[in-house]
Amino acid sequence: MSKEKLQEKPEKKAEAKVHYGMVIDLRRCIGCHSCSVACKAELESPPGVYRSWVKIIEKGTYPHVRKFFLPSLCNNCDNPICLTNCPVKATWKREDGIVVVDPHRCIGCKYCMASCPYDVRSINPLKRIVQKCEFCRHRVDAGIEPACVETCLGRARIFGNMLDPKSEITQLLATLPTQVIKPDLGTYPQVFYIEADLDAMNPMKGWKGDE
Amino acid sequence: MDLKIFYNIHYEMPLGIPIALYFYLTGLSAGSFVISVISTIGGRKEYKPIGRIGAVLAPLLLILAPFTLIVDLEQPPRFWHLFLYLNLKSPITYGSFLLTAYPINGLIYAWYLFKGNARLAKILGLIGIPLAICTHGYTGFILALGKGRILWSTALMPTLFIVSAMVSGMALVILAAAIRYAYRYQYTPVEERESDRALILNLGKMMGGMIIADLFLVGNDILVLLTSTQEALHVAHLILFGKFQPFFVGIEILLGGFLPMFMVFLPWTGRSLRGVVVAAVLVMIGVLAMRYVVVVAGQFLPLH
């Protein structure tokens, strides 16, 4: 494989015209958890499981203190390890880049949950299958934005087609510095953060479970 | 700088004790099968009982093992999806075929071994060795492909699993042989008694050798973890000094590793049947602790 090819995103199909992604602009996020609530209401997630939530950390000592937010959801990776590891092909990547779970095929072996580097998959305690954020595919197919994007009152979430040069998300990605979580794993996350805090993105920071 | 996590969602551990138990059972089965075939092919008369013990234990354990997996599924009645919708990239898919082929082959092997058909038993045994090693090696791959978990995603994992399977399998065969020895003590002539005893002591020495290989691999793994990424350092501290210290350092390394190794090689305990049997029991407990530590401590670190 040539060097250029390795730098390309894997499995990018030439004929694909739509590739969905999300930009989360943390300059606009106020940590209100509306996205989590909208997600739960839209997808009827039972208590205890979340497909989208906001991690909040606090740094510094008074008077130099600040909270940092990190809205977390499935990164809908371009090279997802869950897709490699699912033994029954219950999870796959659609042509438009959304990674979906087939509720009728999933056997609940939880191997995808164990191998996901972001831990965004969970067992639905009522349906006993694995569920995760699918960018509200039912809404996207109907031509409307995901529930969290529509509800975000600061307009911090921007969803759209990353292959369309006129879309807002493409312009943001082209003109602003963005980060993804754990880029070194080669999963190519499709959720990009503007001005994300390094410590908020680091799961080990502030973790006290060892004591 | 002060840093506090204000809000984060609860962290769930996907794989638990049934999976650790499954790894333990397949390991015992693979180990005892390989010992059985080696002693059958070796051809010496005094090794014959070992061949038979291993041939019975291996398929028995492996018929039990898949039940722990099916019980652990969230949708147990859908287990047949594993054979219908194949994802050839997933190690679990290899597992579902290996877990079918290996016990069937093991049962036929045991049948011919007890029937006295040495030639067929040898052929089936030779087919069975790679099957047994793959059946346990693939479980190592399941963990090694768990990309997010730093304790799992090492290329050492399949080898480590195979070596620890050999160790625990030998311990199980030693125990079974010792029970057979004690049970038949009154009915056997003195010479046979002596050769049985020597055989168990020899197996103990072999087990000691495998324990050295196992400890060497674990040591390599820990040393690399200690000098690798931030997460690797955290997980190394977790098992060396943290919550899993009693299981890892206490049971797996000291009680189930160094202590039986010394017991087997030192003349005072290594030449007594009791010493070797105690060492075998310790090894079996140690390997069970190893499976538990790998599965549970591997998922202990938060990922978000």
Coordinates of C-alpha atoms in Angstrom, one line a residue:
Chain A
M1 CA 0.0 0.0 0.0
S2 CA 1.4 3.4 -1.0
K3 CA 2.0 6.1 1.6
E4 CA -0.8 8.3 0.1
K5 CA -3.3 5.4 0.4
L6 CA -2.4 4.9 4.0
Q7 CA -3.1 8.5 4.8
E8 CA -6.5 8.3 3.1
K9 CA -9.5 7.4 5.2
P10 CA -10.1 3.7 4.9
E11 CA -13.0 2.2 3.0
K12 CA -13.9 5.5 1.5
K13 CA -16.0 4.7 -1.5
A14 CA -15.5 6.9 -4.6
E15 CA -19.2 6.8 -5.5
A16 CA -20.4 7.8 -2.0
K17 CA -21.9 11.3 -2.1
V18 CA -22.9 11.5 1.5
H19 CA -20.8 11.0 4.6
Y20 CA -22.3 12.2 7.8
G21 CA -20.3 13.7 10.6
M22 CA -20.8 16.0 13.6
V23 CA -18.9 19.0 14.8
I24 CA -19.3 19.9 18.5
D25 CA -18.3 23.5 19.1
L26 CA -17.4 23.7 22.7
R27 CA -17.1 27.5 22.7
R28 CA -20.9 27.4 22.5
C29 CA -21.6 24.5 24.9
I30 CA -23.0 25.5 28.3
G31 CA -23.3 22.0 29.8
C32 CA -27.1 22.1 30.1
H33 CA -27.6 18.4 29.3
S34 CA -30.4 19.2 26.8
C35 CA -28.8 16.9 24.3
S36 CA -28.9 14.0 26.8
V37 CA -32.5 14.6 27.6
A38 CA -33.5 15.0 23.9
C39 CA -31.7 11.8 23.1
K40 CA -33.4 9.8 25.8
A41 CA -36.8 11.2 24.8
E42 CA -36.3 10.6 21.1
L43 CA -35.0 7.0 21.4
E44 CA -36.9 6.0 24.6
S45 CA -33.7 4.8 26.4
P46 CA -34.6 3.2 29.7
P47 CA -33.2 4.6 33.0
G48 CA -29.5 3.9 33.4
V49 CA -28.5 3.9 29.8
Y50 CA -27.4 6.8 27.7
R51 CA -26.5 7.1 24.1
S52 CA -25.3 10.7 24.5
W53 CA -24.3 12.5 27.6
V54 CA -22.1 15.4 28.8
K55 CA -19.0 14.7 30.8
I56 CA -18.1 17.7 33.0
I57 CA -14.8 18.3 34.8
E58 CA -13.8 21.2 36.9
K59 CA -10.2 22.5 36.9
G60 CA -8.2 25.0 39.0
T61 CA -8.6 26.7 42.4
Y62 CA -10.6 29.7 43.3
P63 CA -10.7 32.4 41.7
H64 CA -9.2 30.7 38.6
V65 CA -11.7 27.9 38.1
R66 CA -13.5 26.6 35.1
K67 CA -15.8 23.8 34.1
F68 CA -15.1 22.0 30.9
F69 CA -17.7 20.0 29.0
L70 CA -17.4 17.1 26.7
P71 CA -20.6 16.0 25.0
S72 CA -20.0 12.3 24.4
L73 CA -21.7 10.0 21.9
C74 CA -20.8 7.3 19.5
N75 CA -18.0 8.6 17.2
N76 CA -19.5 6.6 14.2
C77 CA -15.9 5.8 13.4
D78 CA -14.8 5.4 9.8
N79 CA -12.8 2.3 10.7
P80 CA -14.8 0.9 13.6
I81 CA -13.3 -2.0 15.7
C82 CA -16.9 -3.0 16.8
L83 CA -17.6 -3.8 13.1
T84 CA -14.5 -6.0 12.9
N85 CA -15.3 -7.8 16.1
C86 CA -19.0 -8.4 15.9
P87 CA -19.4 -12.1 15.2
V88 CA -22.8 -12.0 13.6
K89 CA -22.5 -8.8 11.5
A90 CA -25.2 -7.2 13.6
T91 CA -23.3 -3.9 13.4
W92 CA -22.2 -2.3 10.1
K93 CA -21.4 0.9 8.4
R94 CA -24.0 2.4 6.1
E95 CA -23.0 4.0 2.8
D96 CA -23.4 7.4 4.4
G97 CA -20.9 6.5 7.2
I98 CA -23.4 5.9 10.0
V99 CA -22.5 2.8 12.1
V100 CA -25.8 1.0 12.9
V101 CA -26.8 -2.0 15.1
D102 CA -29.4 -4.4 13.9
P103 CA -31.7 -5.1 16.9
H104 CA -33.0 -8.4 15.3
R105 CA -29.6 -9.8 14.7
C106 CA -27.6 -8.8 17.8
I107 CA -27.1 -11.7 20.2
G108 CA -25.8 -9.6 23.1
C109 CA -22.4 -11.1 23.4
K110 CA -21.1 -7.7 24.5
Y111 CA -17.8 -8.1 22.5
C112 CA -18.4 -4.8 20.7
M113 CA -18.8 -3.1 24.1
A114 CA -15.7 -4.7 25.4
S115 CA -13.7 -3.6 22.3
C116 CA -15.0 -0.1 21.8
P117 CA -12.2 2.3 22.8
Y118 CA -14.8 5.0 23.7
D119 CA -17.3 2.9 25.7
V120 CA -20.3 4.4 24.0
R121 CA -22.3 1.2 23.6
S122 CA -24.6 -0.2 26.3
I123 CA -27.1 -3.0 26.8
N124 CA -30.7 -1.8 26.7
P125 CA -32.0 -3.4 29.9
L126 CA -35.5 -3.9 28.4
K127 CA -34.7 -5.2 24.9
R128 CA -31.5 -7.0 26.0
I129 CA -29.5 -5.9 23.0
V130 CA -26.6 -3.5 22.4
Q131 CA -27.6 0.0 21.5
K132 CA -25.6 3.2 20.7
C133 CA -26.0 6.6 19.0
E134 CA -26.7 6.1 15.4
F135 CA -27.0 9.9 14.5
C136 CA -30.8 9.4 14.8
R137 CA -30.8 7.6 11.5
H138 CA -34.6 7.5 11.3
R139 CA -34.6 11.3 11.5
V140 CA -31.7 11.7 9.1
D141 CA -33.4 9.4 6.6
A142 CA -36.5 11.6 6.8
G143 CA -34.4 14.7 6.1
I144 CA -34.3 16.3 9.5
E145 CA -31.4 16.7 11.9
P146 CA -30.7 14.4 14.9
A147 CA -32.6 15.2 18.1
C148 CA -29.6 16.5 20.0
V149 CA -28.6 18.8 17.2
E150 CA -32.1 20.2 16.9
T151 CA -32.5 20.7 20.6
C152 CA -29.0 22.2 21.4
L153 CA -29.9 25.8 22.5
G154 CA -26.4 27.1 22.0
R155 CA -26.2 25.6 18.5
A156 CA -23.1 23.8 19.6
R157 CA -23.8 20.7 17.6
I158 CA -23.5 20.9 13.8
F159 CA -24.5 17.9 11.8
G160 CA -24.2 17.4 8.1
N161 CA -22.7 15.9 5.0
M162 CA -18.9 16.2 5.1
L163 CA -18.6 15.5 1.4
D164 CA -20.7 18.5 0.4
P165 CA -18.4 21.6 0.1
K166 CA -21.3 24.0 0.8
S167 CA -22.4 22.4 4.1
E168 CA -21.7 24.2 7.3
I169 CA -19.8 21.3 8.8
T170 CA -17.4 21.1 5.9
Q171 CA -16.7 24.8 6.2
L172 CA -16.1 24.5 9.9
L173 CA -13.8 21.6 9.5
A174 CA -11.8 23.4 6.8
T175 CA -11.4 26.6 8.7
L176 CA -11.2 25.8 12.4
P177 CA -8.8 23.6 14.4
T178 CA -10.6 20.5 15.5
Q179 CA -9.8 17.5 17.6
V180 CA -11.1 13.9 17.8
I181 CA -10.9 11.6 20.9
K182 CA -8.0 9.1 20.8
P183 CA -6.8 9.7 17.3
D184 CA -3.9 7.4 17.8
L185 CA -6.1 4.3 17.7
G186 CA -6.7 4.6 13.9
T187 CA -10.5 4.4 14.3
Y188 CA -11.0 7.7 12.4
P189 CA -13.8 9.2 14.6
Q190 CA -16.4 11.2 12.7
V191 CA -17.3 13.4 15.7
F192 CA -15.1 16.5 15.8
Y193 CA -14.6 18.9 18.7
I194 CA -13.8 22.6 18.5
E195 CA -11.8 23.8 21.5
A196 CA -12.1 20.5 23.5
D197 CA -10.1 20.3 26.7
L198 CA -7.3 17.8 26.7
D199 CA -8.0 16.8 30.3
A200 CA -11.7 16.3 29.6
M201 CA -10.9 14.1 26.7
N202 CA -8.5 12.0 28.9
P203 CA -10.4 9.3 30.8
M204 CA -7.5 8.8 33.2
K205 CA -7.5 12.4 34.5
G206 CA -9.3 12.8 37.8
W207 CA -10.1 9.0 37.9
K208 CA -10.1 7.8 41.5
G209 CA -11.4 4.2 41.1
D210 CA -8.0 2.7 42.0
E211 CA -8.0 4.0 45.6
Chain B
M1 CA -3.7 21.7 39.4
D2 CA -7.0 20.7 41.0
L3 CA -9.1 18.5 38.7
K4 CA -12.4 16.9 39.5
I5 CA -14.8 14.9 37.4
F6 CA -18.1 16.6 38.0
Y7 CA -20.4 14.4 36.0
N8 CA -19.9 11.4 33.9
I9 CA -22.1 8.4 33.2
H10 CA -21.8 5.2 35.1
Y11 CA -19.2 2.8 33.7
E12 CA -20.4 -0.7 32.9
M13 CA -18.2 -3.8 32.7
P14 CA -19.4 -5.8 29.7
L15 CA -17.6 -9.1 30.3
G16 CA -17.6 -10.7 33.7
I17 CA -16.9 -13.9 35.6
P18 CA -18.7 -16.3 33.2
I19 CA -16.2 -15.3 30.5
A20 CA -13.2 -15.7 32.9
L21 CA -14.6 -19.1 33.8
Y22 CA -15.0 -20.0 30.1
F23 CA -11.3 -19.1 29.5
Y24 CA -10.4 -21.2 32.5
L25 CA -12.3 -24.3 31.3
T26 CA -11.1 -24.2 27.7
G27 CA -7.5 -23.7 29.0
L28 CA -7.8 -26.8 31.2
S29 CA -9.3 -28.8 28.3
A30 CA -6.6 -27.8 25.8
G31 CA -3.8 -28.4 28.3
S32 CA -5.0 -31.9 29.3
F33 CA -5.7 -32.8 25.7
V34 CA -2.2 -31.9 24.5
I35 CA -0.7 -33.9 27.5
S36 CA -2.8 -36.8 26.6
V37 CA -1.7 -36.9 22.9
I38 CA 1.9 -36.4 23.8
S39 CA 1.8 -39.4 26.1
T40 CA -0.1 -41.5 23.6
I41 CA 2.3 -40.6 20.8
G42 CA 5.3 -41.0 23.0
G43 CA 4.4 -44.7 23.1
R44 CA 5.9 -45.7 26.3
K45 CA 3.8 -48.1 28.3
E46 CA 3.9 -46.4 31.7
Y47 CA 2.6 -43.2 30.1
K48 CA -0.6 -44.8 28.9
P49 CA -2.8 -43.9 32.0
I50 CA -2.0 -40.2 31.5
G51 CA -3.2 -40.5 27.9
R52 CA -6.5 -41.9 29.0
I53 CA -7.0 -39.4 31.8
G54 CA -6.4 -36.5 29.5
A55 CA -8.6 -38.0 26.8
V56 CA -11.6 -38.2 29.2
L57 CA -11.1 -34.8 30.8
A58 CA -10.6 -32.7 27.6
P59 CA -13.9 -33.2 25.9
L60 CA -15.8 -33.2 29.2
L61 CA -14.5 -29.8 30.1
L62 CA -15.1 -28.5 26.6
I63 CA -18.7 -29.6 26.5
L64 CA -19.2 -27.6 29.7
A65 CA -17.4 -24.5 28.5
P66 CA -19.7 -23.2 25.7
F67 CA -22.6 -23.2 28.2
T68 CA -20.9 -20.4 30.2
L69 CA -20.8 -18.4 27.0
I70 CA -24.4 -19.0 26.0
V71 CA -25.5 -18.1 29.6
D72 CA -23.6 -14.9 29.3
L73 CA -25.4 -13.8 26.1
E74 CA -28.1 -11.2 26.5
Q75 CA -30.1 -13.2 24.0
P76 CA -29.3 -16.9 24.6
P77 CA -31.9 -18.3 22.2
R78 CA -30.2 -16.4 19.3
F79 CA -26.9 -18.2 19.7
W80 CA -27.4 -19.9 16.3
H81 CA -26.8 -16.6 14.6
L82 CA -23.2 -17.3 15.2
F83 CA -23.3 -20.1 12.6
L84 CA -25.7 -18.3 10.2
Y85 CA -24.4 -14.7 9.9
L86 CA -20.6 -15.2 9.7
N87 CA -18.3 -12.3 10.1
L88 CA -15.0 -13.9 9.1
K89 CA -13.0 -11.0 10.6
S90 CA -14.2 -11.7 14.2
P91 CA -12.3 -14.1 16.4
I92 CA -15.6 -15.2 18.0
T93 CA -16.6 -16.7 14.6
Y94 CA -13.5 -18.9 14.6
G95 CA -14.3 -19.8 18.1
S96 CA -17.8 -21.1 17.3
F97 CA -16.4 -23.5 14.7
L98 CA -13.4 -24.5 16.9
L99 CA -15.7 -25.1 19.8
T100 CA -17.7 -27.5 17.7
A101 CA -14.9 -29.3 15.9
Y102 CA -12.5 -29.7 18.9
P103 CA -14.8 -31.6 21.3
I104 CA -16.1 -33.9 18.5
N105 CA -12.5 -34.7 17.5
G106 CA -11.6 -35.2 21.1
L107 CA -14.5 -37.6 21.7
I108 CA -13.6 -39.8 18.7
Y109 CA -10.0 -39.7 19.8
A110 CA -11.0 -40.9 23.3
W111 CA -13.2 -43.6 21.7
Y112 CA -10.3 -45.1 19.7
L113 CA -7.9 -44.7 22.5
F114 CA -10.1 -46.8 24.9
K115 CA -10.9 -49.3 22.1
G116 CA -7.1 -49.9 21.7
N117 CA -6.9 -48.7 18.1
A118 CA -3.5 -47.0 18.6
R119 CA -2.9 -46.0 15.0
L120 CA -6.3 -44.1 14.6
A121 CA -5.9 -42.6 18.0
K122 CA -2.5 -41.2 17.0
I123 CA -3.8 -39.7 13.8
L124 CA -6.8 -38.1 15.6
G125 CA -4.5 -36.9 18.3
L126 CA -2.2 -35.2 15.8
I127 CA -5.2 -33.5 14.2
G128 CA -6.4 -32.5 17.7
I129 CA -3.3 -30.8 18.9
P130 CA -3.5 -27.8 16.5
L131 CA -7.3 -27.8 17.2
A132 CA -6.7 -27.7 20.9
I133 CA -4.1 -25.0 20.7
C134 CA -6.3 -22.9 18.3
T135 CA -9.3 -23.4 20.6
H136 CA -7.4 -21.8 23.4
G137 CA -5.3 -19.4 21.3
Y138 CA -8.4 -17.8 19.8
T139 CA -9.6 -16.8 23.2
G140 CA -6.3 -14.9 23.5
F141 CA -7.1 -13.2 20.2
I142 CA -10.6 -12.2 21.5
L143 CA -8.8 -10.2 24.1
A144 CA -6.0 -9.0 21.9
L145 CA -8.4 -7.4 19.5
G146 CA -10.1 -5.5 22.3
K147 CA -8.4 -2.4 21.0
G148 CA -9.6 0.0 23.8
R149 CA -8.3 -2.2 26.7
I150 CA -4.7 -1.7 27.3
L151 CA -4.2 -4.9 29.3
W152 CA -5.7 -7.0 26.5
S153 CA -4.4 -5.5 23.3
T154 CA -1.0 -7.1 23.3
A155 CA 0.4 -9.5 20.8
L156 CA 1.6 -11.6 23.7
M157 CA -2.0 -12.5 24.8
P158 CA -2.6 -15.6 22.6
T159 CA 0.8 -17.1 23.6
L160 CA 0.3 -16.2 27.2
F161 CA -3.1 -18.0 27.1
I162 CA -1.7 -21.1 25.4
V163 CA 1.2 -21.4 27.9
S164 CA -1.1 -20.9 30.9
A165 CA -3.5 -23.4 29.4
M166 CA -0.6 -26.0 29.3
V167 CA 0.3 -25.2 33.0
S168 CA -3.3 -25.6 34.2
G169 CA -3.9 -28.7 32.0
M170 CA -0.9 -30.4 33.5
A171 CA -2.0 -29.5 37.0
L172 CA -5.4 -31.1 36.3
V173 CA -3.9 -34.3 34.8
I174 CA -1.6 -34.5 37.9
L175 CA -4.5 -34.3 40.2
A176 CA -6.5 -36.9 38.3
A177 CA -3.5 -39.2 38.1
A178 CA -3.0 -38.8 41.9
I179 CA -6.6 -39.6 42.6
R180 CA -6.3 -42.7 40.3
Y181 CA -3.1 -43.7 42.2
A182 CA -4.7 -43.4 45.6
Y183 CA -7.9 -45.2 44.5
R184 CA -6.0 -48.1 43.0
Y185 CA -3.3 -48.3 45.6
Q186 CA -4.4 -51.6 47.2
Y187 CA -5.0 -53.4 43.9
T188 CA -1.8 -52.6 42.1
P189 CA 1.5 -54.5 42.3
V190 CA 4.5 -52.7 43.8
E191 CA 6.3 -52.1 40.4
E192 CA 3.3 -50.5 38.8
R193 CA 2.8 -48.4 41.9
E194 CA 6.4 -47.2 41.6
S195 CA 6.1 -46.4 37.9
D196 CA 2.8 -44.5 38.5
R197 CA 4.4 -42.5 41.2
A198 CA 7.5 -41.7 39.1
L199 CA 5.2 -40.6 36.3
I200 CA 3.3 -38.1 38.5
L201 CA 6.6 -36.7 39.8
N202 CA 7.9 -36.4 36.2
L203 CA 4.7 -34.5 35.2
G204 CA 5.3 -32.2 38.1
K205 CA 8.8 -31.4 36.7
M206 CA 7.2 -30.7 33.3
M207 CA 4.7 -28.4 34.9
G208 CA 7.5 -26.6 36.7
G209 CA 9.1 -25.9 33.3
M210 CA 5.9 -24.5 31.9
I211 CA 5.4 -22.3 35.0
I212 CA 8.8 -20.8 34.3
A213 CA 7.7 -20.0 30.7
D214 CA 4.5 -18.5 32.0
L215 CA 6.2 -16.3 34.6
F216 CA 8.6 -15.2 31.9
L217 CA 5.8 -14.1 29.6
V218 CA 3.9 -12.3 32.4
G219 CA 7.1 -10.6 33.5
N220 CA 7.7 -9.3 29.9
D221 CA 4.1 -8.1 29.7
I222 CA 4.3 -6.1 33.0
L223 CA 7.7 -4.6 32.1
V224 CA 6.4 -3.3 28.8
L225 CA 3.2 -2.0 30.4
L226 CA 5.3 -0.1 33.0
T227 CA 7.2 1.8 30.3
S228 CA 4.4 2.3 27.8
T229 CA 1.5 4.8 27.6
Q230 CA -0.3 6.5 30.5
E231 CA -3.1 4.0 30.5
A232 CA -0.7 1.1 30.5
L233 CA 1.1 2.6 33.5
H234 CA -2.3 2.9 35.3
V235 CA -3.3 -0.7 34.6
A236 CA 0.1 -2.0 35.7
H237 CA -0.2 -0.1 38.9
L238 CA -3.8 -1.4 39.3
I239 CA -2.6 -5.0 39.2
L240 CA 0.7 -4.6 41.0
F241 CA -0.2 -2.2 43.8
G242 CA -3.9 -1.4 43.4
K243 CA -7.2 -3.2 43.9
F244 CA -6.1 -6.4 42.1
Q245 CA -2.9 -6.8 44.0
P246 CA -4.2 -9.7 46.1
F247 CA -5.4 -11.6 43.0
F248 CA -2.4 -10.8 40.7
V249 CA 0.7 -10.6 42.9
G250 CA -0.7 -12.7 45.8
I251 CA -2.5 -15.5 44.1
E252 CA -1.4 -15.6 40.5
I253 CA 2.3 -14.8 40.8
L254 CA 3.3 -15.9 44.3
L255 CA 0.8 -18.6 45.4
G256 CA 0.1 -20.0 41.9
G257 CA 3.5 -19.3 40.3
F258 CA 6.7 -19.1 42.3
L259 CA 5.5 -21.3 45.2
P260 CA 4.5 -24.4 43.1
M261 CA 7.6 -23.9 40.9
F262 CA 9.9 -24.1 44.0
M263 CA 7.8 -27.0 45.4
V264 CA 8.2 -29.0 42.2
F265 CA 11.9 -28.5 41.8
L266 CA 13.1 -28.6 45.5
P267 CA 14.0 -32.2 46.5
W268 CA 12.1 -32.1 49.8
T269 CA 8.7 -31.5 48.2
G270 CA 9.5 -32.4 44.6
R271 CA 10.1 -36.0 45.4
S272 CA 7.0 -36.5 47.5
L273 CA 3.7 -37.2 45.9
R274 CA 1.9 -34.9 48.4
G275 CA 4.2 -32.0 47.5
V276 CA 3.5 -32.3 43.8
V277 CA -0.3 -32.6 44.4
V278 CA -0.3 -29.5 46.6
A279 CA 1.7 -27.7 43.9
A280 CA -0.9 -28.8 41.3
V281 CA -3.8 -27.5 43.4
L282 CA -2.0 -24.2 43.9
V283 CA -1.4 -23.9 40.1
M284 CA -5.0 -24.5 39.3
I285 CA -6.0 -21.7 41.8
G286 CA -3.3 -19.4 40.4
V287 CA -4.5 -19.9 36.8
L288 CA -8.1 -19.2 37.8
A289 CA -6.9 -16.0 39.4
M290 CA -5.0 -15.1 36.2
R291 CA -8.2 -15.5 34.1
Y292 CA -10.1 -13.3 36.5
V293 CA -7.4 -10.6 36.6
V294 CA -7.1 -10.5 32.9
V295 CA -10.8 -10.2 32.2
V296 CA -11.9 -8.0 35.1
A297 CA -8.9 -5.8 35.7
G298 CA -8.6 -5.4 31.9
Q299 CA -12.0 -3.6 31.9
F300 CA -11.5 -1.7 35.1
L301 CA -10.1 1.5 33.6
P302 CA -12.6 4.1 32.4
L303 CA -12.7 4.8 28.7
H304 CA -14.4 8.1 28.7

